Every structure is written in structure tokens, then in C-alpha cells.
mmCIF file of C-alpha atoms in Angstrom:
data_model
loop_
_atom_site.group_PDB
_atom_site.id
_atom_site.type_symbol
_atom_site.label_atom_id
_atom_site.label_comp_id
_atom_site.label_asym_id
_atom_site.label_seq_id
_atom_site.Cartn_x
_atom_site.Cartn_y
_atom_site.Cartn_z
ATOM 1 C CA MET A 189 -17.161 5.552 5.460
ATOM 2 C CA ALA A 190 -14.500 8.163 6.030
ATOM 3 C CA LYS A 191 -15.389 11.584 7.296
ATOM 4 C CA SER A 192 -13.441 14.706 6.445
ATOM 5 C CA ASP A 193 -12.659 15.200 10.147
ATOM 6 C CA SER A 194 -9.501 13.104 10.742
ATOM 7 C CA SER A 195 -10.236 12.950 14.500
ATOM 8 C CA SER A 196 -13.243 10.674 13.785
ATOM 9 C CA TYR A 197 -12.010 8.683 10.813
ATOM 10 C CA PHE A 198 -13.510 5.188 10.604
ATOM 11 C CA ARG A 199 -13.851 2.720 7.746
ATOM 12 C CA ARG A 200 -15.594 -0.599 7.974
ATOM 13 C CA SER A 201 -13.777 -3.736 6.773
ATOM 14 C CA SER A 202 -14.993 -5.168 3.541
ATOM 15 C CA LEU A 203 -17.886 -7.619 3.644
ATOM 16 C CA PHE A 204 -15.572 -10.316 2.206
ATOM 17 C CA TRP A 205 -13.253 -10.155 5.214
ATOM 18 C CA ILE A 206 -16.085 -9.860 7.727
ATOM 19 C CA VAL A 207 -17.754 -13.066 6.380
ATOM 20 C CA THR A 208 -14.433 -14.909 5.890
ATOM 21 C CA VAL A 209 -13.092 -14.246 9.382
ATOM 22 C CA THR A 210 -16.499 -14.838 11.034
ATOM 23 C CA LEU A 211 -16.993 -18.144 9.340
ATOM 24 C CA SER A 212 -13.377 -19.276 9.865
ATOM 25 C CA MET A 213 -13.296 -18.432 13.536
ATOM 26 C CA GLY A 214 -16.774 -19.811 14.025
ATOM 27 C CA TYR A 215 -15.734 -23.157 12.426
ATOM 28 C CA TYR A 216 -12.524 -23.199 14.452
ATOM 29 C CA THR A 217 -14.509 -22.577 17.637
ATOM 30 C CA TRP A 218 -16.989 -25.309 16.742
ATOM 31 C CA ALA A 219 -14.162 -27.798 16.057
ATOM 32 C CA VAL A 220 -12.339 -26.977 19.323
ATOM 33 C CA PHE A 221 -15.347 -26.870 21.754
ATOM 34 C CA TRP A 222 -18.032 -29.040 20.164
ATOM 35 C CA PRO A 223 -16.105 -31.486 17.843
ATOM 36 C CA GLN A 224 -18.659 -34.261 18.345
ATOM 37 C CA GLN A 225 -21.341 -32.067 16.722
ATOM 38 C CA LEU A 226 -19.471 -31.349 13.535
ATOM 39 C CA PRO A 227 -20.926 -33.047 10.421
ATOM 40 C CA TYR A 228 -17.515 -34.245 9.171
ATOM 41 C CA ASP A 229 -18.924 -36.502 6.395
ATOM 42 C CA ILE A 230 -20.697 -33.721 4.595
ATOM 43 C CA LEU A 231 -17.789 -31.326 4.691
ATOM 44 C CA GLY A 232 -15.660 -33.359 2.276
ATOM 45 C CA PRO A 233 -11.900 -32.785 2.474
ATOM 46 C CA LEU A 234 -12.268 -30.023 5.063
ATOM 47 C CA GLY A 235 -14.278 -32.395 7.285
ATOM 48 C CA ALA A 236 -11.670 -35.164 6.909
ATOM 49 C CA LEU A 237 -8.877 -32.715 7.772
ATOM 50 C CA THR A 238 -10.796 -31.327 10.731
ATOM 51 C CA LYS A 239 -11.584 -34.795 12.023
ATOM 52 C CA TYR A 240 -7.951 -35.764 11.848
ATOM 53 C CA LEU A 241 -6.757 -32.546 13.577
ATOM 54 C CA VAL A 242 -9.381 -32.909 16.305
ATOM 55 C CA LYS A 243 -8.503 -36.588 16.907
ATOM 56 C CA GLU A 244 -4.732 -36.192 16.825
ATOM 57 C CA TYR A 245 -4.041 -32.612 17.853
ATOM 58 C CA HIS A 246 -7.002 -31.297 19.891
ATOM 59 C CA SER A 247 -4.799 -29.796 22.596
ATOM 60 C CA PHE A 248 -2.804 -27.872 19.986
ATOM 61 C CA MET A 249 -6.036 -26.676 18.368
ATOM 62 C CA TYR A 250 -7.303 -25.568 21.809
ATOM 63 C CA THR A 251 -4.065 -23.631 22.434
ATOM 64 C CA GLY A 252 -4.169 -22.217 18.908
ATOM 65 C CA TRP A 253 -7.679 -20.971 19.472
ATOM 66 C CA TRP A 254 -6.611 -18.948 22.536
ATOM 67 C CA LEU A 255 -3.480 -17.796 20.680
ATOM 68 C CA ALA A 256 -5.593 -16.550 17.750
ATOM 69 C CA TRP A 257 -7.708 -14.461 20.109
ATOM 70 C CA ALA A 258 -4.610 -13.194 21.883
ATOM 71 C CA VAL A 259 -3.168 -12.075 18.558
ATOM 72 C CA HIS A 260 -6.466 -10.283 17.762
ATOM 73 C CA LEU A 261 -6.308 -8.566 21.140
ATOM 74 C CA CYS A 262 -2.760 -7.425 20.482
ATOM 75 C CA GLU A 263 -3.795 -6.125 17.063
ATOM 76 C CA ALA A 264 -6.705 -4.244 18.631
ATOM 77 C CA LEU A 265 -4.309 -2.653 21.183
ATOM 78 C CA VAL A 266 -2.016 -1.668 18.297
ATOM 79 C CA ALA A 267 -5.020 -0.099 16.608
ATOM 80 C CA LEU A 268 -5.522 2.177 19.574
ATOM 81 C CA LYS A 269 -1.858 3.236 19.370
ATOM 82 C CA VAL A 270 -2.150 3.826 15.644
ATOM 83 C CA CYS A 271 -5.294 5.904 16.290
ATOM 84 C CA SER A 272 -3.314 8.085 18.697
ATOM 85 C CA ASP A 273 -0.452 8.393 16.200
ATOM 86 C CA LYS A 274 -2.793 9.457 13.452
ATOM 87 C CA GLY A 275 -4.723 11.937 15.436
ATOM 88 C CA ILE A 276 -7.955 9.986 15.764
ATOM 89 C CA ASP A 277 -9.075 11.370 19.100
ATOM 90 C CA SER A 278 -12.796 10.614 19.199
ATOM 91 C CA PRO A 279 -13.443 8.018 21.936
ATOM 92 C CA SER A 280 -16.347 6.461 20.018
ATOM 93 C CA THR A 281 -14.243 6.137 16.839
ATOM 94 C CA ARG A 282 -11.320 4.623 18.761
ATOM 95 C CA LEU A 283 -13.748 2.152 20.236
ATOM 96 C CA LEU A 284 -15.035 1.225 16.746
ATOM 97 C CA TRP A 285 -11.448 0.593 15.572
ATOM 98 C CA PHE A 286 -10.671 -1.460 18.707
ATOM 99 C CA VAL A 287 -13.742 -3.639 18.433
ATOM 100 C CA GLN A 288 -13.516 -4.091 14.652
ATOM 101 C CA THR A 289 -9.802 -5.017 14.896
ATOM 102 C CA LEU A 290 -10.467 -7.352 17.829
ATOM 103 C CA LEU A 291 -13.091 -9.218 15.772
ATOM 104 C CA PHE A 292 -11.533 -9.104 12.322
ATOM 105 C CA GLY A 293 -7.774 -8.674 12.993
ATOM 106 C CA PHE A 294 -5.534 -7.443 10.267
ATOM 107 C CA ALA A 295 -8.490 -6.956 7.859
ATOM 108 C CA SER A 296 -9.322 -3.985 9.980
ATOM 109 C CA LEU A 297 -5.856 -2.908 11.174
ATOM 110 C CA GLY A 298 -4.646 -2.764 7.557
ATOM 111 C CA LEU A 299 -7.282 -0.153 6.779
ATOM 112 C CA LEU A 300 -6.116 1.973 9.696
ATOM 113 C CA LEU A 301 -2.442 1.583 8.812
ATOM 114 C CA LYS A 302 -3.134 2.753 5.240
ATOM 115 C CA TYR A 303 -4.915 5.919 6.452
ATOM 116 C CA LYS A 304 -2.892 9.104 5.926
ATOM 117 C CA ALA A 305 -3.909 11.746 8.480
ATOM 118 C CA GLY A 306 -4.117 15.122 6.809
ATOM 119 C CA GLY A 307 -1.609 17.637 8.164
ATOM 120 C CA ARG A 308 -1.543 16.532 11.784
ATOM 121 C CA ALA A 309 1.710 15.864 13.487
ATOM 122 C CA LYS A 310 2.373 12.460 14.976
ATOM 123 C CA ARG A 311 1.809 12.308 18.749
ATOM 124 C CA HIS A 312 4.460 10.951 21.178
#
């Protein structure tokens, strides 16, 4: 949770977003790299949709997978900039924000953007 010292402010993403993003990216990874192992029949409509997308648009899905991770990386780099702007100077805290944002994207970055640093001027 948040500490009173703004130079080491960190807040974990909610469990909902951690589980949702992990399961979604895990399923996407499975569909892109090991589509023959997916149990399409027991997944109902999601399985049917995934089977169609894998069969008809696998190259787009593969590109989309890399693009999703590129977006997460860009968000993580933005998180580092926002940390600087908000006076979060602790290297370990900045690393936590970077890794959390890399893994969970805007679910993490949104928490950082909402943070109001107390009384510290923005750095340039």
C-alpha cells in the first residue's frame, strides 16, 4: 500500500486486474504458440471464436501478440517518466512500477497517474 513518503509510493494493482490480465494474456499466448493443444470444444463460444481466429488469422494474432507486449513495454516506460514527474525517486519503487506496468499495463499505470504527489514540484 501507499507510504507517507512520496519518494517511495507504490500501490499494487487490484487482484481483479491481475487475474484478468494474466488469464487473458496466458490464453492469448496459448492460442498463438500452441493452438493445437487448446481444448476448443469445452470452451464453448470462446473456443469456437478462437479456433476460427487461429485458422483464418493466425499471422495477425501472432503480430497482435507482439504488439500487445510492445504496448505494455511502452506503458512501463511511461510509468518511469511519470515516477520522475511525481517525485518517486526510490530505485526499488520505480522498478516495482516498471515491472507491474509491464505485466498488467494500464491497470497499473492508471494507479500511478491518479497519484497526487504531495507538495513536490514537477521535474523537467
